[in-house]
GROMACS .gro file of C-alpha atoms in nm:
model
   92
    1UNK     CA    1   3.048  10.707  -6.489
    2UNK     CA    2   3.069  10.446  -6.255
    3UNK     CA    3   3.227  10.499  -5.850
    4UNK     CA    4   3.383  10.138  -5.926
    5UNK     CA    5   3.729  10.039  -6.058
    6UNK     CA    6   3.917   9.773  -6.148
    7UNK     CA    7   4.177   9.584  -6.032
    8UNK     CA    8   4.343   9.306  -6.281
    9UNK     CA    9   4.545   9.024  -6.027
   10UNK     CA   10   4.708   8.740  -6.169
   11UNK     CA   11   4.728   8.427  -5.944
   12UNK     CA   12   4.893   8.108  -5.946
   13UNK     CA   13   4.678   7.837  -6.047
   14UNK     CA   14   4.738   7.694  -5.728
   15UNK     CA   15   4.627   8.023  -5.541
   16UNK     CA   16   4.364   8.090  -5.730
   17UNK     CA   17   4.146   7.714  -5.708
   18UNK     CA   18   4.246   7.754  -5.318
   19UNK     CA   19   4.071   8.078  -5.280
   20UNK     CA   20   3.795   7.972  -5.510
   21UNK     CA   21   3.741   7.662  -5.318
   22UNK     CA   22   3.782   7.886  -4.974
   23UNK     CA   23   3.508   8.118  -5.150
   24UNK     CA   24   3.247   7.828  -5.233
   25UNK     CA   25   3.282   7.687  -4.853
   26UNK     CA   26   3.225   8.017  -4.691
   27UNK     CA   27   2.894   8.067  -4.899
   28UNK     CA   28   3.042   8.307  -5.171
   29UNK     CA   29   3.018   8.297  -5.538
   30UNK     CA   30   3.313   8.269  -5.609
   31UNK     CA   31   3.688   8.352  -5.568
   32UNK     CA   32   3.624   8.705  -5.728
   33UNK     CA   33   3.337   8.820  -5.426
   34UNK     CA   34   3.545   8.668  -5.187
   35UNK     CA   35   3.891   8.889  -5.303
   36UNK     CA   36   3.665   9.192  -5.318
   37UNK     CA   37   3.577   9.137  -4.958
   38UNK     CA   38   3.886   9.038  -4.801
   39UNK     CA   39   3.997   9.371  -4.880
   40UNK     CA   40   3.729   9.558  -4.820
   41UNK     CA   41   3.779   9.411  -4.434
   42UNK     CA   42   4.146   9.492  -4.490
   43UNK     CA   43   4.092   9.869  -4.581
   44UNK     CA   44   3.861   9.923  -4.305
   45UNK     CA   45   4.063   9.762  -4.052
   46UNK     CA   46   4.372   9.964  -4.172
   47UNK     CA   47   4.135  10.303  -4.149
   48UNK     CA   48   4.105  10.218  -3.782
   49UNK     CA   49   4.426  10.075  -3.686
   50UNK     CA   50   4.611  10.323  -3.480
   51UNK     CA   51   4.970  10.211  -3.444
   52UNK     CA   52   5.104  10.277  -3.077
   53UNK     CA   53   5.462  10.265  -3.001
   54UNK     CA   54   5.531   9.948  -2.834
   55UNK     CA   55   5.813   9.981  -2.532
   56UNK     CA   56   5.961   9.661  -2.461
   57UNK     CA   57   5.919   9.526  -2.136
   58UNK     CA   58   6.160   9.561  -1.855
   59UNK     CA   59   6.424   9.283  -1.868
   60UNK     CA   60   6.346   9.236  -1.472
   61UNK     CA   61   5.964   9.199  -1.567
   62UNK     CA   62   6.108   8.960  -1.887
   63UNK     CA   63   6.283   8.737  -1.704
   64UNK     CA   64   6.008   8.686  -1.432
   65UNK     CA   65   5.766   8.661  -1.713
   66UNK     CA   66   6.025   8.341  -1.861
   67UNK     CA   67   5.996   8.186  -1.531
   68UNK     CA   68   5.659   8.202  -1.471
   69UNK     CA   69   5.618   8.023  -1.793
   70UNK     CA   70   5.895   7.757  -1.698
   71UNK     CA   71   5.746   7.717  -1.341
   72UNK     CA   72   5.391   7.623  -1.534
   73UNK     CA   73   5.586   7.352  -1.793
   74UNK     CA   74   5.577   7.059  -1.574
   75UNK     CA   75   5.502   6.931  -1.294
   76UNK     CA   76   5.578   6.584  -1.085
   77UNK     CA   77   5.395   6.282  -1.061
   78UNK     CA   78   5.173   6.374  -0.735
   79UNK     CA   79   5.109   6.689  -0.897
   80UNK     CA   80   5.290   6.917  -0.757
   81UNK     CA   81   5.578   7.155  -0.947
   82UNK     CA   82   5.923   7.094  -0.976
   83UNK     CA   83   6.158   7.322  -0.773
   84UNK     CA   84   6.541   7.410  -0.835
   85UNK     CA   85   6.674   7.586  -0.524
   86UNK     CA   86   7.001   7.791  -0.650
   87UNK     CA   87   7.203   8.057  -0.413
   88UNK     CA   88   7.244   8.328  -0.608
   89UNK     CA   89   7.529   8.447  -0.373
   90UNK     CA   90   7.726   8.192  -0.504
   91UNK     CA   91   7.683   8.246  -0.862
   92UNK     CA   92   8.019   8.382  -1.018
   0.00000   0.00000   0.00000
């Protein structure tokens, strides 16, 4: 008896001349090899994938973060960046 099994998948016709076509560019014989490894990647990515528990950042870290990234967006004509002086004092 064989190691092998089967696996019967319906596609849209769509789907299934996209992956065929996908299949025949990337050298394979055709949309059935190309199935079989996609998921043999997939299970032996998911065999080492060891999910870590993600903590957020710290909203002071966030926020400096979202200004770095503002402080990058533009800059002026002679090149240099764009600066808003505010008083924070003031804010109410």
């Amino acid at each position: 008896m064989s190691a092998r099994k089967r696996l019967n998948l319906s596609l849209s016709e769509k789907d299934y001349n996209a992956i065929n076509a996908l299949a025949k560019k990337c050298g394979f014989n055709g949309a059935c090899a190309l199935v079989c490894a996609l998921i043999e990647v997939y299970c032996d990515y998911a065999a080492k994938y060891k999910k870590t528990p993600r903590t957020p950042p710290a909203i002071a870290e966030e926020i400096k973060r979202m200004f770095d990234l503002l402080e990058e967006w533009g800059t002026l004509p002679d090149n240099s960046n764009l600066t808003i002086k505010t008083n924070i004092n003031q804010r109410k």
